Coordinates of C-alpha atoms and ligand atoms in Angstrom, one line a residue:
X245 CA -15.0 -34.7 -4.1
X246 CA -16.6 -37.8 -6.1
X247 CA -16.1 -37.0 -10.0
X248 CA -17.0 -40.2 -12.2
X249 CA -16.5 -38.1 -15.1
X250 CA -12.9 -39.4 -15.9
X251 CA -12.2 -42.7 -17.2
X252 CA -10.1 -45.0 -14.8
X253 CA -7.2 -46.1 -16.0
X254 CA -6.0 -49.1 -13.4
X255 CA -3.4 -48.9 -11.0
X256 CA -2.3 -45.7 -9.3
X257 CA 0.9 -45.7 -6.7
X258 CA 0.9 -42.8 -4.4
X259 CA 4.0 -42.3 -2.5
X260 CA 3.1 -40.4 0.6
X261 CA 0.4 -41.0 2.9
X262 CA 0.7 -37.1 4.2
X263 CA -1.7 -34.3 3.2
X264 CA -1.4 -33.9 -0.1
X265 CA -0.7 -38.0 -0.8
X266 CA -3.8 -38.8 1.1
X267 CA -6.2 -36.4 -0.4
X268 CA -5.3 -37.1 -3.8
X269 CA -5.0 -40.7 -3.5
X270 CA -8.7 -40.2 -2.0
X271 CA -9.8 -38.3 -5.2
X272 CA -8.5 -40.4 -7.6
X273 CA -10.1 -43.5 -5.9
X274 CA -13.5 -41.7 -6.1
X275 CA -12.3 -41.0 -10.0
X276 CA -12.2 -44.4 -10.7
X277 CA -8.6 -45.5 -10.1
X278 CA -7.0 -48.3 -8.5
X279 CA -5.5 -46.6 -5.2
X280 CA -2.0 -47.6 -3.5
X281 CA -0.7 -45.4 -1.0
X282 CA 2.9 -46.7 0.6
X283 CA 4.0 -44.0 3.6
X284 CA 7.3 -44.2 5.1
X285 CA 5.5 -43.1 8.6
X286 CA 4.3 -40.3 10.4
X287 CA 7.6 -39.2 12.4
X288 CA 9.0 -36.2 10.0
X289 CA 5.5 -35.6 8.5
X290 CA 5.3 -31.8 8.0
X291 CA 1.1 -32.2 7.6
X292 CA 1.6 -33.7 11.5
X293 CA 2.6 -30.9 13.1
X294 CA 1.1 -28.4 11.1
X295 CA -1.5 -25.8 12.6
X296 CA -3.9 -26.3 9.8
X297 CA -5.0 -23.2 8.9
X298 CA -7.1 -22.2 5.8
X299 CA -5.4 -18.8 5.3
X300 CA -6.2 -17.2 1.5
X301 CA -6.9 -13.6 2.4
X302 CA -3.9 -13.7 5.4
X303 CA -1.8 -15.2 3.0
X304 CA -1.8 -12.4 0.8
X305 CA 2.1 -11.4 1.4
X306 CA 2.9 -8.7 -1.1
X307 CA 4.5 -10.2 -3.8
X308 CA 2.9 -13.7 -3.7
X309 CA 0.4 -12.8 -6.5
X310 CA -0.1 -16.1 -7.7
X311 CA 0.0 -17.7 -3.9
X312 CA -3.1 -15.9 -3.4
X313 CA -4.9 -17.1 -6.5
X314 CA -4.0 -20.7 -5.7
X315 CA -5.2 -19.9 -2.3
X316 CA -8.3 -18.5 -2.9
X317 CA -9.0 -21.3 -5.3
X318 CA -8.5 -23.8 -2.8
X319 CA -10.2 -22.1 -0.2
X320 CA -13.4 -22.1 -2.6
X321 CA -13.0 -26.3 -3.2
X322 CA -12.5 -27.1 0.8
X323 CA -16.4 -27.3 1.8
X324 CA -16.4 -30.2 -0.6
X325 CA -13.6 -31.8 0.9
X326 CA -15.1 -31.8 4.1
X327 CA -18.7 -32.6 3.1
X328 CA -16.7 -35.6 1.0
X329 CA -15.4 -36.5 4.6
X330 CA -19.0 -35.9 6.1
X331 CA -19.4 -37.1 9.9
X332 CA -15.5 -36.1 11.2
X333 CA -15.2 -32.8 13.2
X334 CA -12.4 -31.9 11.3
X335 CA -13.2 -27.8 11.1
X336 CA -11.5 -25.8 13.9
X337 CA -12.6 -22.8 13.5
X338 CA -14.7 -20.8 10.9
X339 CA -13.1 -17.2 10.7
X340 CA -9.7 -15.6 11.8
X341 CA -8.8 -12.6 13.3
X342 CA -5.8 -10.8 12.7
X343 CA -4.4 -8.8 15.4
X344 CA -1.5 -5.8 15.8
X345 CA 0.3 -5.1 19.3
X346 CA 1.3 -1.9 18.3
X347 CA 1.2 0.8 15.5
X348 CA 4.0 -0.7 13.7
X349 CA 2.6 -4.1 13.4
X350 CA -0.5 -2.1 12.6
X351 CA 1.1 -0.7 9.8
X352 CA 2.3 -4.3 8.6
X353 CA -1.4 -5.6 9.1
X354 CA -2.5 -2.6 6.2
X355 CA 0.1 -3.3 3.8
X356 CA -0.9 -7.3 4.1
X357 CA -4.7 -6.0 3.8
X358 CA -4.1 -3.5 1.0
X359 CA -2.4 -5.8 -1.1
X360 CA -5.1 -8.7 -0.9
X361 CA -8.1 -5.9 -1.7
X362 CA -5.9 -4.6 -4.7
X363 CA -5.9 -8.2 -6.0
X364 CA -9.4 -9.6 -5.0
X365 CA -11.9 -6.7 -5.4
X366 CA -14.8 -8.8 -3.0
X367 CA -12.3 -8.9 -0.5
X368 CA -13.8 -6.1 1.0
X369 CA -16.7 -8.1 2.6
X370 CA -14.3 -11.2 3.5
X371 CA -11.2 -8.8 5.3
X372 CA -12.5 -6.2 7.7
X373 CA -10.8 -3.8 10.1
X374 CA -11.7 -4.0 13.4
X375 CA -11.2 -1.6 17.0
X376 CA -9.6 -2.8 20.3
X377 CA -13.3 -3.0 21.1
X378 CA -14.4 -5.3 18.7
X379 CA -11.3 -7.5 19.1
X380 CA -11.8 -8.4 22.6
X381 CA -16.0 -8.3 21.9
X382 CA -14.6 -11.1 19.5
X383 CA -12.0 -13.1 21.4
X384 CA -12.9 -11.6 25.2
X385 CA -9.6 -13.4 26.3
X386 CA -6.9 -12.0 24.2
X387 CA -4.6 -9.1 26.0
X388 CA -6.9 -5.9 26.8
X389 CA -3.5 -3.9 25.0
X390 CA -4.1 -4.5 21.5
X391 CA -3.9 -1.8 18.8
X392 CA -5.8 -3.0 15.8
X393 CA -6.5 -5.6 13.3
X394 CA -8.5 -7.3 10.8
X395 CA -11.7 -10.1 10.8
X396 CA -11.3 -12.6 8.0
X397 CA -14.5 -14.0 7.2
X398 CA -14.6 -17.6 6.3
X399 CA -10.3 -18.4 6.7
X400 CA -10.8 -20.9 9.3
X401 CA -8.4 -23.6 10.0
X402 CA -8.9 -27.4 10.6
X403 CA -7.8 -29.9 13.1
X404 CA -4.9 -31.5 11.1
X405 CA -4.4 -34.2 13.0
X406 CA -8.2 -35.5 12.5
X407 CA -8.1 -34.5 9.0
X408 CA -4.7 -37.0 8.0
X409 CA -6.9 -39.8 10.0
X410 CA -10.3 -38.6 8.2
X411 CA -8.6 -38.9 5.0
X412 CA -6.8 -42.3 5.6
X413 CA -10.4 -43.7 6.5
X414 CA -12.1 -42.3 3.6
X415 CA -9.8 -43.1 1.3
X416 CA -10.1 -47.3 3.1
X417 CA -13.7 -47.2 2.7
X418 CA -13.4 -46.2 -1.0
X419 CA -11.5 -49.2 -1.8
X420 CA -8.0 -47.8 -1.4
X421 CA -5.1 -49.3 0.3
X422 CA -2.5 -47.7 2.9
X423 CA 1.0 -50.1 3.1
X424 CA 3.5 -48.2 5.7
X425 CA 6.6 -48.8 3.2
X426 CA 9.6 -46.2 2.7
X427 CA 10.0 -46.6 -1.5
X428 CA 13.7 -46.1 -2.6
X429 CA 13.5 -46.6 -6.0
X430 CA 10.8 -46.0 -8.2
X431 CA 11.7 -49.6 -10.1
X432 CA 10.1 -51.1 -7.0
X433 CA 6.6 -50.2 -8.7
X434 CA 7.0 -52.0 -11.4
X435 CA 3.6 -53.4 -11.3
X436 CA 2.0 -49.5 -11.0
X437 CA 0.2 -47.9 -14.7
X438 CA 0.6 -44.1 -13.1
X439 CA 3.1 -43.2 -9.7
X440 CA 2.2 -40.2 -7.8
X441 CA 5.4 -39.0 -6.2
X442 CA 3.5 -37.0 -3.2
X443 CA 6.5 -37.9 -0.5
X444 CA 7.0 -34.4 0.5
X445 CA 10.7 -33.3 1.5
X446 CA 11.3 -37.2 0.3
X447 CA 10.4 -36.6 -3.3
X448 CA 13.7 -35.1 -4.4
X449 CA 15.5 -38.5 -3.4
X450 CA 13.5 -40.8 -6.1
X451 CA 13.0 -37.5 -8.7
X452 CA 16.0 -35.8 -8.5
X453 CA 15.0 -33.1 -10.7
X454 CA 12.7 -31.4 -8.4
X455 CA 14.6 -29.1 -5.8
X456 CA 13.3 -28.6 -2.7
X457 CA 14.8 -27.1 0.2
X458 CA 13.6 -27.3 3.7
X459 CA 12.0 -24.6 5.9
X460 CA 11.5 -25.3 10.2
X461 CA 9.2 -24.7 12.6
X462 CA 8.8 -24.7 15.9
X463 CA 5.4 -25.0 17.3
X464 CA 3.4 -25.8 20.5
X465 CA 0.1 -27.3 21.8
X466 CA -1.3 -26.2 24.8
X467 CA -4.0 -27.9 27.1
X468 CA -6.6 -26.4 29.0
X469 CA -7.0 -27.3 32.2
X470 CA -10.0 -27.0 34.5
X471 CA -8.7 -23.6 35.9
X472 CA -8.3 -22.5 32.2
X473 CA -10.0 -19.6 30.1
X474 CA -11.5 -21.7 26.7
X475 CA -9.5 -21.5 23.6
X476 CA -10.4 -19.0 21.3
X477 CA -13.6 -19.1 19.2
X478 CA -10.9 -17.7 15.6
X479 CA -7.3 -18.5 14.5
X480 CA -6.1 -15.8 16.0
X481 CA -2.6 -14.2 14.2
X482 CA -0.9 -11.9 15.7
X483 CA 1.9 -9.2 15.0
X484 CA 3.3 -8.9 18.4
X485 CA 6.4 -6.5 17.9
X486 CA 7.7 -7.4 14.5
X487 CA 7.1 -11.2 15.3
X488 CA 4.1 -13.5 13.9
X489 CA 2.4 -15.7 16.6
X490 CA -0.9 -17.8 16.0
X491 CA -3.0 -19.3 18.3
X492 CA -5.2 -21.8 16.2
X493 CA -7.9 -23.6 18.9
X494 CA -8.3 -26.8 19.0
X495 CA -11.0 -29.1 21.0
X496 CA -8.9 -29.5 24.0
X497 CA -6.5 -26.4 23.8
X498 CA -5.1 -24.5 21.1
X499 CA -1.7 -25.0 18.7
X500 CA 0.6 -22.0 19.3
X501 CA 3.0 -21.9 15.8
X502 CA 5.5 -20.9 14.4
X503 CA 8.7 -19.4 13.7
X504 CA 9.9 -20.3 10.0
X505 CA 13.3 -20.2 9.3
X506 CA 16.2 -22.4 6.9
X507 CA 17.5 -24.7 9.4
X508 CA 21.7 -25.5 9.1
X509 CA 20.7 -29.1 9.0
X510 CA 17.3 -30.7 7.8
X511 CA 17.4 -34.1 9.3
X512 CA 17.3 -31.7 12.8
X513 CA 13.6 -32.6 14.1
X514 CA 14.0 -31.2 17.6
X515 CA 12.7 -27.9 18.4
X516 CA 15.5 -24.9 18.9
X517 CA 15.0 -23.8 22.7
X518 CA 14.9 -20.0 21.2
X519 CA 11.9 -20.7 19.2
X520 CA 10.1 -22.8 22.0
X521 CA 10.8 -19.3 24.4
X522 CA 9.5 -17.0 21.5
X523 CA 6.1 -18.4 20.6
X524 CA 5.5 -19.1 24.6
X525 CA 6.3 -15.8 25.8
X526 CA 4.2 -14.2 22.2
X527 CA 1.2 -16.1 23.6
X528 CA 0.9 -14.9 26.6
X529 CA 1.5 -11.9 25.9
X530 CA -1.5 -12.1 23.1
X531 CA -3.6 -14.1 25.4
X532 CA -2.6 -14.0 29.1
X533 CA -5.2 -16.8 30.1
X534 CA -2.6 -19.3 28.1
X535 CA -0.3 -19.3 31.7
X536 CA -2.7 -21.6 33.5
X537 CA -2.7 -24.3 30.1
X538 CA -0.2 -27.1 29.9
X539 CA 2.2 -27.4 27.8
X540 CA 1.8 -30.2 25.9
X541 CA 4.1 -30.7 23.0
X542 CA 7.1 -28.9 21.8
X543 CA 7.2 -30.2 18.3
X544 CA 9.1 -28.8 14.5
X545 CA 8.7 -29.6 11.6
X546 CA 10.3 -29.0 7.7
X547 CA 8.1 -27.5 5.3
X548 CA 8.7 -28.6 1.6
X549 CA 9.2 -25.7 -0.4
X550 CA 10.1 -25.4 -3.8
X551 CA 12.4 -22.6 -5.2
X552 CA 9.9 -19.8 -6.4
X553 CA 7.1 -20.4 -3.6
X554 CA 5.0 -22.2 -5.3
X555 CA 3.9 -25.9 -5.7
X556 CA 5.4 -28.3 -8.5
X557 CA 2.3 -30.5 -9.9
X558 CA 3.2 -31.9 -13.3
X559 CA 4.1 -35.2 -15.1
X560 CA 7.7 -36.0 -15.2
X561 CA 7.3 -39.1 -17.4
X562 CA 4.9 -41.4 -19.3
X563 CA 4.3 -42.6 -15.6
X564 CA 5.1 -40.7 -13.4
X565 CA 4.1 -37.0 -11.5
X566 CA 4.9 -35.0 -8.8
X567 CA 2.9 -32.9 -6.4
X568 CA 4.8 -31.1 -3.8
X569 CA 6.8 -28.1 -2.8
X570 CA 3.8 -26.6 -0.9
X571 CA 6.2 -25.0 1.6
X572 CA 4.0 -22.8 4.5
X573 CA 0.6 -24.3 2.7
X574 CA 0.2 -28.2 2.1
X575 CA -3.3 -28.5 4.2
X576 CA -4.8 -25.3 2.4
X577 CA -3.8 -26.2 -0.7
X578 CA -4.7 -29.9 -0.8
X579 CA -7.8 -29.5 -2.4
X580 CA -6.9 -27.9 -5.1
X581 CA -3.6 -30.0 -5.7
X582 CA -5.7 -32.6 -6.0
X583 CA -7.9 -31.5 -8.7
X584 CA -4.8 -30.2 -10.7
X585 CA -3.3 -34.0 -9.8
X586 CA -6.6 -35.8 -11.6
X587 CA -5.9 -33.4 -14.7
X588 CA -2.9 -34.2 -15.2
X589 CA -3.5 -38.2 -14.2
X590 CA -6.5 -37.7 -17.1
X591 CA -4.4 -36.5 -19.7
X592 CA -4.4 -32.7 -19.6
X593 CA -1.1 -31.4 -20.3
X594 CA 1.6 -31.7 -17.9
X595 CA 1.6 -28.2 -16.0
X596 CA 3.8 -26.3 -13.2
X597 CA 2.3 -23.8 -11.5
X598 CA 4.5 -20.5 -11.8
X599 CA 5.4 -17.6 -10.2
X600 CA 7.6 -14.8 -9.2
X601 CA 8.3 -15.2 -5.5
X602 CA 11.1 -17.0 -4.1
X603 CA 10.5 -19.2 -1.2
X604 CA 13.4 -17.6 0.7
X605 CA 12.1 -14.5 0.1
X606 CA 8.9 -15.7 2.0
X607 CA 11.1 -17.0 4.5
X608 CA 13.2 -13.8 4.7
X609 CA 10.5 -11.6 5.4
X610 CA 9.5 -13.5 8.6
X611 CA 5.8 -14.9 6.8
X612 CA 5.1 -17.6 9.5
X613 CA 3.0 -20.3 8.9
Ligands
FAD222 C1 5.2 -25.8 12.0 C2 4.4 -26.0 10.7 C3 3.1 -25.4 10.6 C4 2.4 -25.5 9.5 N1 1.1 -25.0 9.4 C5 0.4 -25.1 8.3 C6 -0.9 -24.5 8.3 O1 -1.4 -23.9 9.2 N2 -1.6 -24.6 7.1 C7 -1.1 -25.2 6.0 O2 -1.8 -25.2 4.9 N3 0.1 -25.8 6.0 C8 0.9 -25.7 7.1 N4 2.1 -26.2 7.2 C9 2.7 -26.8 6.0 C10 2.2 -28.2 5.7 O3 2.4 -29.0 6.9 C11 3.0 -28.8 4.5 O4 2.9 -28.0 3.4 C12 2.3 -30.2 4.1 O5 2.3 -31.0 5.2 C13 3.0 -30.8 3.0 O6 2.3 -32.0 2.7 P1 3.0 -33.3 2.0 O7 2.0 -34.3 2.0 O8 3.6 -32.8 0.7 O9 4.2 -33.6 3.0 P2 4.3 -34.3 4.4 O10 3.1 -33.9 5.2 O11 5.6 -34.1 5.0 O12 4.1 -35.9 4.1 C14 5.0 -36.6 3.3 C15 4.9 -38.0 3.6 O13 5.7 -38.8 2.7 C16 6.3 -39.8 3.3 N5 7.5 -40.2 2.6 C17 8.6 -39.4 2.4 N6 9.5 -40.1 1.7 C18 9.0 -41.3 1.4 C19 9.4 -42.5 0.7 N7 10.6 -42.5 0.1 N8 8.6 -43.6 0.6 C20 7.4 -43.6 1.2 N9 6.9 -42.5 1.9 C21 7.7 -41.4 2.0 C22 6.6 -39.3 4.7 O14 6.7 -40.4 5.7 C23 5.3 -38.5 5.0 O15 4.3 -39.2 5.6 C24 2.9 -26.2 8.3 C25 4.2 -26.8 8.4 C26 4.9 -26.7 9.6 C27 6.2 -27.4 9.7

């Protein structure tokens, strides 16, 4: 992620020290700029609980033309990232494979794959069909009843946990700081040349023009024990009966997620009972060996999402931008959010990405992320 090529231009105050504050903060630091990051604190941090997947081609929801094409962008800038953060084993896994219980959700899988080939003609070598056979040659643990589904070459997913601390340290060693503050007024960075507004659901509150609206999820990490089958080798997502499950491994376990839905109240942290029983009794069913695991943590989180699905990077003042809004897909689209951030920090015009879907709609058709 080092680029020299812009000029540095003195202090920069990120507000944010989650996914998409931290990796901007870290390339602007390589850019040349004086780094502040002040973080209210990890409790309601959506990039905390997240699974971390690297979905572009499985993100293809019918609709979300643009999603994809920021998706696939981002996917194409995250070797760097990780290469930038050389020596931390943040990857998880390399490929994913999608998976149908039954013809239905087979036919849901098609319609998902047909749209993503319509829109990305290589996508033919990156999103490949695959037999019962081939599924459990693949993942030898997942339930023997499977119908169909898809490989997605090169969608991996990363440990998100070990990325948030990979970033923090990189960003230390390049000279920036990290000061755990909750900023309530904007005034209180007086001393700042440029503020980065990256606070997530927080950002509203100190730039009330930018309307976000909450979107929970339940999810679950599950520990292996000694008596355990391993995790799987792919992020497994599944269609198991009109519901999405994932199983996304993880060194010691895997992360089970997550139901998506707009909560009656968004200060609610604590995971609904009926999405705890949901995802558990969808991964065992998808991966029986998952009965002997512990459960670990029953966690939720709020996903910031903006109105029309997409995320809000642009200048708001002289001093001042936002990046945020990225709703189901902060940790894939980091990378690319901050390349748009150093544009704009540079000079190039203000800009919002677009689109046409609204995130309700994502949320209405039961996308789970
Ligand atoms: C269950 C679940 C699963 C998910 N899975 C994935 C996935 O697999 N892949 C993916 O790409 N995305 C996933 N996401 C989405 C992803 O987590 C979010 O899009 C991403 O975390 C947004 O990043 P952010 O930095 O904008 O916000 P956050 O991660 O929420 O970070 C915001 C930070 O700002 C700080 N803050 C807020 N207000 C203030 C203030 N006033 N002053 C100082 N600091 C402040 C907070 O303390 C927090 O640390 C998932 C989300 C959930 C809930």
């Amino acid at each position: 992620m080092a680029d020299n090529s812009g000029s540095a231009t003195g202090l920069l105050a990120v507000i944010g020290g989650g996914v998409i504050g931290l990796t901007c903060a870290l390339a602007a630091a390589d850019a040349g700029w004086r780094v502040r990051v002040f973080d209210a604190g990890a409790e309601h941090r959506a990039a905390w609980v997240a699974a971390g997947m690297l979905g572009s081609l499985g993100e293809g929801h019918p609709g979300e033309d643009e999603l994809l094409a920021l998706s696939t962008e981002s996917v194409r800038r995250w070797p760097q990232l990780l290469s930038r953060l050389g020596g931390h084993s943040v990857l998880a896994a390399a490929d994913s494979l999608f998976v149908a219980a039954s013809s239905a959700d087979a036919e849901h899988l098609d319609t998902l794959a047909d749209f993503v080939w319509a829109r990305r003609p290589r996508a033919q070598d990156d999103l490949r069909r695959v037999g019962p056979t081939e599924i459990r040659r693949l993942e030898s643990a997942v339930s023997s009843r499977l119908h169909s589904g898809y490989l997605a070459i090169g969608e991996g997913a990363v440990d998100n946990r070990r990325l948030l601390a990979a970033l923090r340290e990189a960003l230390l060693a390049a000279g920036g700081e990290v000061i755990e503050r909750r900023i309530s007024d904007l005034a209180e960075l007086a001393d700042a040349d440029d503020i980065l507004v990256a606070a997530g659901l927080g950002t509203s509150a100190l730039v009330p023009e930018v309307s976000l609206h909450a979107a929970k999820g339940e999810i679950l990490r599950l520990r292996r024990t000694t008596w355990s089958v391993p995790p799987p080798t792919h992020v497994v997502r599944a269609r198991m009966h009109g519901r999405a499950v994932y199983l996304v491994p993880r060194q010691d376990g895997v992360v089970v997620g997550a139901t998506q839905y707009e909560p009656f109240d968004e200060t609610a942290f604590a995971p609904d009972v009926g999405g705890v029983t949901d995802l558990l009794s969808d991964a065992v069913d998808l991966m029986p060996g998952l009965r002997t695991y512990e459960l670990a943590e029953a966690g939720a989180g709020m996903r910031p999402c903006s109105v029309d699905g997409l995320p809000i990077i642009r200048r708001i003042d002289e001093r001042v931008l936002v990046a945020t809004g990225h709703g189901r897909n902060g940790i894939l689209l980091a990378p690319y959010t901050a390349h748009v951030v150093l544009d704009v920090l540079r000079g190039a015009a203000g800009r919002r990405t677009v689109g046409a879907t609204n995130a309700s709609d994502a949320i209405n058709q039961g996308v789970s992320r």
